[in-house]
Amino acid sequence: MWTILWNNRIQVAAVILFAVGFVTLLLHRNLIKKVIGLNIMDTAAYLFLTSIGYIQGRLSPVITEADTAAEHYVNPLPAGLVLTGIVVSVSVTAVMLALTIRIYRRYHTLNLDEIYRYVHDEMEGEK
Amino acid sequence: MNFCLNFPLFLIVLSLASAVICSVLNGKAARLTAICLAALSAVLNTVILFYTYRNNISIPYLMGHYPHPWGNELRISPMEALFSAAFSSILFLCLLGGTMQIRQKVQQDLSRYFYVMTCLIQAALLVLVYTNDIFTGYVFIEICTLSSCGILMIRKNGRSTLASVRYMIFSLIGSGLFMFGLIFMYNVTGELLMPNVRSAVRVLWESGRYRVPLLTSICLMTLGLGIKSGLFPFHIWMADTYGTAIPGASAVLSGLVSKGYIFFLVKLIYDVFDIRVFYASGVQNVLFVLGAVGIILGSVSAMRENNMPRMIAFSSAAQIGYIYMGIGISPGLGITAALFQILAHAATKPALFLASGVLTNAMGGAKKFRNLQGSGYVHIWGGISFTFEAFSMIGVPLTMGFMCKYLFGAAAFDASVTKLVLTLAVLSISTILNTIYFTRSVICIYRLPVAGDRTRERSQTSFIFAAAVFIAVNLFFGIFGKSFIDALGNCVTIF
């Protein structure tokens, strides 16, 4: 059991990081910390993907004329997926931060409980 | 006729290009562009549907003629064409029926961005329906999330912004889980193309190797898409989101976006997890239970609500529960019932949101039932549309709602005795609850107002057209749905 965990230590670390990010995003009341949790979660996924794409002893996937055997190079696909994922992650982070700024300008707080209270008060006056 | 197989790619590229073009147009031109795009997509997808159904075609489409892994693939079959045509037609009707309210409730200089987002949603839905690659699906899930958030936050008030934040948080949790599941799947299969993943999954399942990561992957991807589409207990964002958004946006989100995710899940069940592996994994039982509980609790929440848009939102949570319950019942009839429910709900709920929008507008923005008394007399077409769609939701015969409930009941006879009893019990209880809260709202809008006479409001032609088409479609499939359901069952077999 411990040997399996040690052999896959990077993946285990990635899963733990993912869980930390997930819980922060779901349960933390502070909006900025939620965004941080989102980024930890995404980064953990990229760490997992990068670690499974890397094979010790193989070259980076830039084929030279001297060595054209595919088995001497690592698989370039995980790195490509990570790059795409980073673009997605940056976009959603930007939108979340924009929403956070808009919320802060209106309610002068980042605490979701306080924001709910303000919004609840606004709803009381609704028809 | 073979050239029509290029239409999906053409429509995806055109939708993305239209989003860019709309961002530099004025509001009116952007609206026209988005509506024309949705209409064109509906027509071209219908052509693909007829061509593929008549010739029994289900083929991969190589983008740029590069095979996997260098190129990307779409998969074209009658099922994909049917859902794309349905989603595009409903988007067209939502944009047409919601025109007036979008004009009234969105700042004039921002209205073009609303249409930019709808073009992006259309592109994302087309890709989710047609793609043959899981990672492409993930990227467009995120594009769909961002554009959906865009149409929510376009109103700058505090409640909309807070609803957008909640929507984003739940969506991002769903996307995160989906992505992690996808990585697990890639880790154990080494493939991203759906048919290749399915072959690898079959081999792994039969050999018993990597059983835990495989099951984890299936659970994470299912749960991720479940959270994004509002599966119980993750439906709590729905009331705020649909309750505060402009009716056109609520209609698009509830009718199309959540259904796009569920259709993608059904596609994954067939093309990635493999139908036999999925139904051997036990995940379907979890979906069945969550769906059944969601139906009851969603209906109870709707019954307790005194705000019309929020009541409809909770009713959406219950209807989503039906779809998941159908997936959980059985692979054949259960999935067919779930797919028909996707179409029925997508054709009913947007009309309800649009009708509730014009009714609340007619009463000066009032959303609570006590202030909506008599609104059915003030806005005649709003009242008619709301009443008809409410009856469809209840499951009155001759409507799509009735056909759905009938199908779920019939599908339950294919399943185990426990599931049969539970399904019939849930169907009966939910029909009673639906009847209570929808009848109450219909009585309320037709009750004579306590004080003051209100002048009758003239309905906008585009709203009348959209409402009439929604009613006609509902009646048509409610009356002549049998042959359509048989065809849907055939499409499932070549899915």
XYZ file of C-alpha atoms in Angstrom:
622
model
C 0.000 0.000 0.000
C 2.695 2.491 1.128
C 4.921 1.399 -1.745
C 2.146 2.138 -4.251
C 1.564 5.536 -2.673
C 5.304 6.315 -2.681
C 5.688 5.227 -6.313
C 2.803 7.498 -7.273
C 3.688 10.296 -4.845
C 3.245 13.106 -7.380
C -0.245 11.891 -8.310
C -1.095 11.516 -4.605
C 0.104 15.078 -3.979
C -2.014 16.240 -6.941
C -5.130 14.531 -5.550
C -4.547 16.094 -2.092
C -4.050 19.531 -3.675
C -7.215 19.040 -5.733
C -9.173 18.203 -2.570
C -7.773 21.314 -0.812
C -8.784 23.513 -3.766
C -12.190 21.857 -4.057
C -13.051 22.363 -0.380
C -11.806 25.965 -0.465
C -13.886 26.749 -3.543
C -16.974 25.099 -2.102
C -16.885 26.090 1.555
C -14.793 29.224 2.077
C -16.859 32.362 2.644
C -14.289 34.797 1.227
C -14.591 35.347 -2.514
C -10.879 35.945 -3.153
C -10.027 32.739 -1.275
C -12.577 30.914 -3.402
C -10.719 32.115 -6.509
C -7.448 30.932 -4.957
C -9.107 27.548 -4.268
C -10.215 27.367 -7.903
C -6.644 27.936 -9.053
C -5.223 25.349 -6.640
C -7.785 22.853 -7.961
C -6.912 23.541 -11.594
C -3.163 23.524 -10.932
C -3.473 20.147 -9.162
C -5.117 18.751 -12.293
C -2.273 20.103 -14.449
C 0.311 18.652 -12.056
C -1.361 15.249 -12.388
C -1.473 15.513 -16.171
C 2.155 16.674 -16.455
C 3.395 13.924 -14.151
C 1.747 11.162 -16.183
C 3.120 12.663 -19.417
C 6.726 12.605 -18.216
C 8.784 9.427 -18.633
C 12.218 9.395 -17.040
C 15.094 8.982 -19.458
C 13.177 10.109 -22.550
C 13.781 13.298 -24.524
C 11.470 16.270 -24.958
C 9.260 15.742 -28.034
C 11.310 17.712 -30.578
C 12.451 15.153 -33.129
C 15.992 15.595 -34.475
C 17.393 13.975 -37.604
C 19.863 11.991 -35.508
C 17.079 10.232 -33.594
C 13.712 9.640 -35.238
C 12.536 6.726 -33.069
C 9.283 7.787 -31.386
C 9.943 5.641 -28.307
C 12.890 7.881 -27.353
C 10.622 10.861 -26.755
C 7.926 11.637 -24.207
C 4.272 11.965 -25.277
C 3.635 15.636 -26.184
C -0.140 15.393 -25.777
C -0.384 15.907 -21.960
C 1.688 19.090 -22.239
C -0.664 20.305 -24.989
C -3.676 19.543 -22.797
C -2.100 21.415 -19.878
C -1.529 24.463 -22.095
C -5.168 24.419 -23.220
C -6.293 23.916 -19.634
C -4.221 26.892 -18.461
C -5.931 29.121 -21.026
C -9.351 27.978 -19.787
C -8.302 28.425 -16.162
C -7.015 31.979 -16.775
C -10.307 32.912 -18.468
C -12.539 31.647 -15.661
C -10.271 33.255 -13.053
C -10.562 36.591 -14.879
C -14.370 36.354 -14.929
C -14.525 35.360 -11.249
C -12.260 38.288 -10.313
C -14.397 40.679 -12.388
C -17.492 39.461 -10.521
C -15.668 39.821 -7.195
C -14.722 43.420 -7.997
C -18.330 44.195 -8.931
C -19.604 42.637 -5.708
C -17.016 44.520 -3.616
C -17.858 47.872 -5.219
C -21.513 47.385 -4.371
C -21.404 45.805 -0.902
C -17.883 46.755 0.332
C -17.249 43.247 1.596
C -15.981 39.937 0.207
C -17.705 37.785 2.807
C -20.493 35.813 1.160
C -22.585 35.585 4.364
C -22.648 39.368 4.689
C -23.430 39.747 0.983
C -26.374 37.309 1.343
C -27.649 39.388 4.250
C -27.537 42.599 2.187
C -29.231 40.894 -0.766
C -31.871 39.400 1.529
C -32.621 42.910 2.820
C -32.953 44.108 -0.782
C -35.377 41.256 -1.530
C -37.569 42.201 1.414
C -38.499 45.418 -0.356
C -39.381 43.623 -3.589
C -42.934 43.447 -4.873
C -26.098 15.400 -50.739
C -22.857 14.363 -49.056
C -21.845 18.001 -48.742
C -24.428 18.455 -45.984
C -22.095 16.530 -43.685
C -19.962 19.709 -43.671
C -22.806 21.724 -42.120
C -21.947 21.029 -38.445
C -18.395 22.328 -38.793
C -19.643 25.252 -40.890
C -22.224 26.153 -38.218
C -19.710 25.922 -35.373
C -17.255 28.206 -37.166
C -20.077 30.547 -38.199
C -21.370 30.764 -34.605
C -17.907 31.639 -33.293
C -17.401 34.197 -36.091
C -20.861 35.690 -35.443
C -19.943 36.199 -31.780
C -16.953 38.271 -32.874
C -19.015 40.190 -35.435
C -21.841 40.892 -32.947
C -19.363 42.523 -30.563
C -18.788 45.399 -33.030
C -22.405 45.805 -34.160
C -25.099 47.884 -32.500
C -27.731 46.122 -30.375
C -30.348 45.853 -33.126
C -27.965 44.437 -35.733
C -26.464 42.036 -33.186
C -29.963 40.790 -32.315
C -30.764 40.241 -35.970
C -27.471 38.382 -36.499
C -28.029 36.085 -33.501
C -31.646 35.326 -34.471
C -30.710 34.624 -38.125
C -27.834 32.414 -36.981
C -30.137 30.348 -34.742
C -32.685 30.038 -37.577
C -30.001 28.995 -40.076
C -28.631 26.455 -37.627
C -32.119 25.014 -37.065
C -32.710 24.657 -40.823
C -29.303 23.152 -41.662
C -29.437 20.726 -38.738
C -32.901 19.620 -39.872
C -31.429 18.908 -43.331
C -28.658 16.837 -41.690
C -31.276 15.034 -39.606
C -33.325 13.983 -42.647
C -30.243 12.985 -44.625
C -28.667 10.918 -41.843
C -31.950 9.335 -40.720
C -33.019 8.301 -44.231
C -29.599 6.837 -45.033
C -28.980 5.463 -41.532
C -25.663 7.325 -41.293
C -23.494 7.489 -38.198
C -19.977 8.503 -39.200
C -16.985 10.416 -37.864
C -16.180 13.677 -39.642
C -12.443 14.397 -39.857
C -11.775 18.095 -39.478
C -9.268 19.181 -42.148
C -9.050 15.529 -43.291
C -6.412 14.826 -40.633
C -6.986 11.542 -38.784
C -6.678 11.208 -35.023
C -4.396 12.074 -33.140
C -3.315 14.918 -35.472
C -6.773 16.174 -36.273
C -10.013 16.616 -34.372
C -13.249 14.776 -35.083
C -16.972 15.365 -35.016
C -19.494 12.519 -35.046
C -22.567 12.916 -37.229
C -25.617 10.740 -36.637
C -29.406 11.319 -36.529
C -29.319 11.709 -32.734
C -26.777 14.539 -32.857
C -28.627 16.220 -35.726
C -31.978 15.942 -33.910
C -30.706 17.549 -30.708
C -28.785 20.265 -32.547
C -31.880 21.107 -34.593
C -34.032 21.154 -31.440
C -31.583 23.305 -29.453
C -31.155 25.784 -32.324
C -34.923 26.073 -32.873
C -35.516 26.674 -29.167
C -32.726 29.273 -29.052
C -34.369 31.000 -32.030
C -37.742 31.071 -30.242
C -36.178 32.224 -26.944
C -34.433 35.135 -28.657
C -37.576 36.037 -30.579
C -39.935 35.750 -27.613
C -37.594 37.519 -25.201
C -36.709 40.433 -27.509
C -38.840 43.031 -25.742
C -37.625 42.169 -22.270
C -33.984 42.056 -23.350
C -34.495 45.522 -24.846
C -36.164 46.811 -21.684
C -33.957 45.252 -19.034
C -30.488 45.383 -20.552
C -28.676 48.703 -20.935
C -28.708 49.727 -24.564
C -24.916 49.830 -24.909
C -24.645 46.336 -23.394
C -27.376 44.550 -25.364
C -24.988 43.513 -28.139
C -22.951 41.553 -25.590
C -26.046 39.548 -24.723
C -26.189 38.376 -28.333
C -22.418 37.757 -28.399
C -22.988 35.359 -25.490
C -25.927 33.624 -27.169
C -23.795 33.025 -30.295
C -21.082 31.510 -28.076
C -23.675 29.370 -26.279
C -24.901 28.142 -29.637
C -21.336 27.271 -30.723
C -20.705 25.476 -27.426
C -23.955 23.505 -27.635
C -23.223 22.439 -31.216
C -19.774 21.232 -30.195
C -21.085 19.425 -27.095
C -23.604 17.636 -29.265
C -21.350 16.827 -32.238
C -17.856 16.360 -30.801
C -16.113 13.008 -30.857
C -13.278 14.099 -28.562
C -13.604 14.347 -24.771
C -11.118 17.160 -24.267
C -12.789 19.316 -26.930
C -15.998 18.661 -24.994
C -14.338 19.917 -21.793
C -13.103 23.126 -23.445
C -16.566 23.920 -24.826
C -18.173 23.085 -21.467
C -16.074 25.927 -20.058
C -16.976 28.224 -22.962
C -20.634 27.430 -22.271
C -20.132 28.214 -18.557
C -18.476 31.550 -19.273
C -21.080 32.646 -21.821
C -23.923 31.559 -19.525
C -22.388 33.624 -16.744
C -22.145 36.501 -19.230
C -25.887 36.544 -19.950
C -26.560 36.394 -16.197
C -24.272 39.250 -15.165
C -25.407 41.533 -17.982
C -27.868 43.094 -15.532
C -25.709 45.087 -13.198
C -27.803 44.849 -10.033
C -26.491 43.206 -6.869
C -28.756 40.163 -6.935
C -27.817 39.261 -10.509
C -24.130 39.599 -9.697
C -24.487 37.402 -6.620
C -26.500 34.850 -8.628
C -23.727 34.872 -11.267
C -21.123 34.222 -8.559
C -23.097 31.263 -7.193
C -23.652 29.926 -10.697
C -19.951 30.236 -11.478
C -18.888 28.538 -8.228
C -21.091 25.494 -8.828
C -20.219 25.379 -12.518
C -16.501 25.542 -11.767
C -16.781 22.786 -9.185
C -18.548 20.684 -11.829
C -15.943 21.510 -14.480
C -13.099 20.753 -12.065
C -14.521 17.330 -11.242
C -15.148 16.637 -14.918
C -11.586 17.600 -15.833
C -10.105 15.415 -13.091
C -12.269 12.511 -14.244
C -11.120 13.109 -17.805
C -7.471 13.029 -16.714
C -8.060 9.726 -14.871
C -9.664 8.341 -18.019
C -6.737 9.486 -20.174
C -4.362 8.047 -17.598
C -5.835 4.535 -17.779
C -6.767 4.418 -21.480
C -4.204 6.715 -23.157
C -6.903 7.973 -25.527
C -9.124 11.035 -25.906
C -11.109 10.103 -29.007
C -14.452 8.700 -27.857
C -14.575 5.387 -29.827
C -10.947 4.605 -28.902
C -11.610 5.356 -25.233
C -14.686 3.106 -25.331
C -12.703 0.211 -26.818
C -10.008 0.634 -24.165
C -12.634 0.870 -21.393
C -14.252 -2.400 -22.575
C -10.906 -4.202 -22.560
C -9.975 -2.839 -19.129
C -13.379 -3.696 -17.634
C -13.293 -7.255 -18.949
C -9.714 -7.801 -17.773
C -10.455 -6.232 -14.366
C -7.335 -4.030 -14.531
C -7.440 -0.427 -13.234
C -10.995 -1.008 -11.979
C -10.736 1.668 -9.239
C -9.362 4.527 -11.405
C -11.876 3.628 -14.123
C -14.807 3.752 -11.712
C -13.448 6.960 -10.156
C -13.249 8.523 -13.589
C -16.829 7.537 -14.496
C -18.105 8.866 -11.146
C -16.198 12.159 -11.382
C -17.296 12.906 -14.955
C -20.927 12.004 -14.204
C -20.948 14.004 -10.989
C -19.281 16.996 -12.678
C -21.903 17.174 -15.418
C -24.640 16.461 -12.844
C -23.592 19.461 -10.740
C -23.468 21.692 -13.804
C -26.934 20.663 -14.940
C -28.518 21.045 -11.476
C -28.814 17.491 -10.201
C -30.046 17.233 -6.585
C -28.501 18.220 -4.106
C -26.538 20.662 -6.262
C -29.627 22.458 -7.540
C -29.534 25.236 -4.950
C -28.026 27.738 -7.388
C -31.000 27.390 -9.727
C -33.575 29.442 -7.823
C -31.319 32.498 -7.508
C -29.960 32.161 -11.017
C -33.217 31.696 -12.913
C -35.145 33.889 -10.491
C -32.992 36.988 -11.005
C -31.921 36.688 -14.650
C -33.897 38.354 -17.426
C -36.545 35.905 -18.726
C -34.751 35.410 -22.066
C -31.576 34.411 -20.217
C -33.455 32.089 -17.815
C -35.141 30.489 -20.824
C -31.799 29.867 -22.558
C -30.106 28.600 -19.386
C -32.861 26.259 -18.239
C -33.982 25.107 -21.666
C -30.672 24.733 -23.442
C -27.492 25.020 -21.394
C -28.392 22.473 -18.702
C -29.809 20.136 -21.378
C -26.593 20.450 -23.415
C -24.607 19.112 -20.439
C -27.044 16.240 -19.934
C -26.963 15.308 -23.622
C -23.160 15.316 -23.430
C -23.405 12.954 -20.440
C -25.672 10.589 -22.405
C -23.150 10.734 -25.247
C -20.364 9.857 -22.801
C -22.411 6.942 -21.434
C -22.734 5.489 -24.943
C -19.464 6.525 -26.570
C -16.942 6.665 -23.724
C -17.989 4.690 -20.635
C -19.686 2.033 -22.788
C -23.321 1.399 -22.005
C -22.686 -2.071 -20.520
C -19.813 -0.880 -18.338
C -21.844 2.117 -17.128
C -24.830 -0.018 -16.146
C -22.533 -2.587 -14.509
C -20.720 0.094 -12.498
C -23.654 0.965 -10.219
C -23.414 4.713 -10.949
C -26.872 4.561 -12.568
C -28.401 3.584 -9.213
C -26.939 6.708 -7.588
C -28.360 8.818 -10.443
C -31.737 7.117 -10.015
C -31.887 7.887 -6.281
C -30.637 11.479 -6.640
C -33.072 12.049 -9.526
C -36.028 10.638 -7.577
C -35.223 12.647 -4.421
C -34.638 15.746 -6.585
C -38.095 15.379 -8.150
C -39.852 15.306 -4.787
C -37.766 17.942 -3.004
C -37.694 20.240 -6.060
C -41.487 20.054 -6.228
C -41.841 20.673 -2.473
C -39.551 23.729 -2.729
C -41.565 24.994 -5.704
C -44.779 24.554 -3.727
C -43.434 26.643 -0.854
C -42.276 29.491 -3.114
C -44.345 32.662 -3.427
C -42.210 34.184 -6.180
C -43.178 33.087 -9.705
C -39.737 32.880 -11.443
C -38.260 31.116 -8.395
C -41.138 28.629 -8.390
C -40.455 27.831 -12.055
C -36.749 27.477 -11.214
C -37.455 24.897 -8.489
C -39.769 23.117 -10.898
C -36.769 22.927 -13.281
C -34.790 21.162 -10.551
C -37.595 18.590 -10.324
C -37.716 18.151 -14.104
C -33.935 17.628 -14.257
C -34.514 14.924 -11.641
C -36.828 13.122 -14.111
C -34.040 13.004 -16.700
C -31.537 11.495 -14.253
C -34.143 9.082 -12.951
C -34.731 7.955 -16.561
C -31.004 7.398 -17.093
C -30.973 5.380 -13.869
C -33.969 3.204 -14.771
C -32.645 1.191 -17.717
C -30.347 1.476 -20.760
C -33.035 1.065 -23.451
C -36.420 2.595 -22.705
C -35.086 4.533 -19.713
C -32.553 6.452 -21.822
C -35.184 7.010 -24.553
C -37.555 8.428 -21.915
C -34.752 10.627 -20.545
C -33.938 11.919 -24.047
C -37.603 12.651 -24.730
C -37.822 14.433 -21.372
C -34.804 16.568 -22.377
C -36.674 17.647 -25.520
C -40.014 18.084 -23.715
C -38.535 20.166 -20.924
C -36.463 22.195 -23.393
C -39.658 22.961 -25.321
C -41.746 23.807 -22.237
C -39.626 25.579 -19.633
C -38.362 28.429 -21.875
C -41.984 29.194 -22.796
C -42.894 29.271 -19.086
C -40.034 31.649 -18.293
C -40.927 33.915 -21.226
C -44.613 33.917 -20.212
C -43.790 34.634 -16.561
C -41.562 37.472 -17.788
C -44.353 39.183 -19.731
C -46.832 38.596 -16.881
C -44.532 40.150 -14.271
C -43.810 42.992 -16.690
C -47.520 43.573 -17.173
C -47.897 43.993 -13.392
C -45.098 46.545 -13.137
C -42.311 44.088 -12.298
C -44.188 42.261 -9.510
C -42.948 38.702 -9.037
C -44.890 37.569 -5.981
C -48.140 35.712 -6.567
C -50.245 38.072 -4.485
C -49.226 40.936 -6.791
C -49.763 38.935 -9.981
C -53.512 38.516 -9.546
C -55.308 39.222 -12.771
C -52.124 39.379 -14.850
C -53.619 36.784 -17.213
C -56.277 39.343 -18.185
C -53.749 42.153 -18.588
C -51.473 40.168 -20.914
C -53.730 37.707 -22.736
C -51.041 35.770 -24.644
C -48.795 35.612 -21.581
C -51.687 34.058 -19.655
C -52.540 31.555 -22.395
C -48.930 30.488 -22.831
C -48.330 30.155 -19.077
C -51.518 28.139 -18.574
C -50.820 25.734 -21.421
C -47.193 25.131 -20.443
C -48.214 24.695 -16.793
C -50.673 21.982 -17.860
C -47.895 20.335 -19.855
C -45.675 20.373 -16.763
C -48.448 18.736 -14.740
C -48.751 16.017 -17.411
C -52.235 16.649 -18.761
C -52.992 14.244 -21.682
C -52.285 15.502 -25.238
C -49.170 17.356 -24.047
C -45.489 16.383 -24.085
C -45.492 16.294 -20.276
C -48.011 13.446 -20.338
C -45.953 11.517 -22.893
C -42.869 11.859 -20.679
C -44.631 10.517 -17.595
C -46.137 7.686 -19.629
C -42.669 6.807 -20.990
C -41.058 6.818 -17.546
C -43.827 4.551 -16.270
C -43.397 2.188 -19.236
C -39.596 2.181 -18.872
C -39.882 1.266 -15.182
C -41.440 -2.082 -16.167
C -38.067 -2.972 -17.769
C -36.256 -2.418 -14.479
C -36.162 -4.276 -11.160
C -39.237 -4.437 -8.917
C -37.731 -1.931 -6.459
C -37.133 0.588 -9.222
C -40.601 -0.044 -10.652
C -42.299 0.647 -7.320
C -40.116 3.686 -6.598
C -40.627 5.148 -10.085
C -44.399 4.769 -9.971
C -44.521 6.229 -6.451
C -42.330 9.196 -7.415
C -44.375 9.813 -10.598
C -47.630 9.824 -8.618
C -46.373 12.057 -5.812
C -44.695 14.516 -8.164
C -47.799 14.732 -10.371
C -49.873 15.638 -7.315
C -47.304 18.241 -6.198
C -47.023 19.665 -9.733
C -50.793 19.922 -9.925
C -50.935 21.787 -6.623
C -48.364 24.463 -7.370
C -49.042 24.980 -11.063
C -52.821 25.059 -10.606
C -52.353 27.550 -7.767
C -50.311 29.829 -10.051
C -52.808 29.552 -12.928
C -55.707 30.360 -10.561
C -53.691 33.278 -9.234
C -53.035 34.880 -12.622
C -56.720 34.554 -13.526
C -58.085 35.728 -10.175
C -59.663 39.169 -10.437
C -57.342 41.856 -9.037
C -58.216 43.185 -5.590
C -58.235 46.840 -6.534
C -57.818 49.045 -9.572
C -58.423 48.374 -13.226
C -55.458 47.720 -15.409
C -55.522 48.398 -19.086
C -54.990 45.379 -21.265
C -51.431 45.235 -22.573
C -50.847 44.623 -26.255
C -48.737 41.548 -26.886
C -45.688 41.897 -29.066
C -45.971 39.946 -32.325
C -42.649 38.166 -31.813
C -43.778 36.936 -28.377
C -47.128 35.728 -29.775
C -45.297 33.862 -32.541
C -42.854 32.209 -30.110
C -45.614 31.289 -27.634
C -47.843 29.892 -30.417
C -45.001 27.779 -31.847
C -44.111 26.429 -28.373
C -47.774 25.483 -27.819
C -48.134 23.937 -31.313
C -44.943 21.870 -30.942
C -46.030 20.685 -27.509
C -49.456 19.645 -28.787
C -48.037 18.010 -31.911
C -45.595 15.794 -30.017
C -48.151 15.241 -27.277
C -50.681 13.864 -29.793
C -48.467 12.281 -32.485
C -45.486 11.527 -30.264
C -45.677 7.735 -30.630
C -43.944 7.492 -34.014
C -41.418 10.141 -32.958
C -40.550 8.142 -29.819
C -40.149 4.975 -31.928
C -37.752 6.888 -34.199
C -35.907 8.207 -31.129
C -35.544 4.619 -29.891
C -34.071 3.658 -33.292
C -31.637 6.570 -33.114
C -30.531 5.393 -29.648
C -29.599 2.008 -31.101
C -27.236 3.556 -33.672
C -26.006 6.249 -31.253
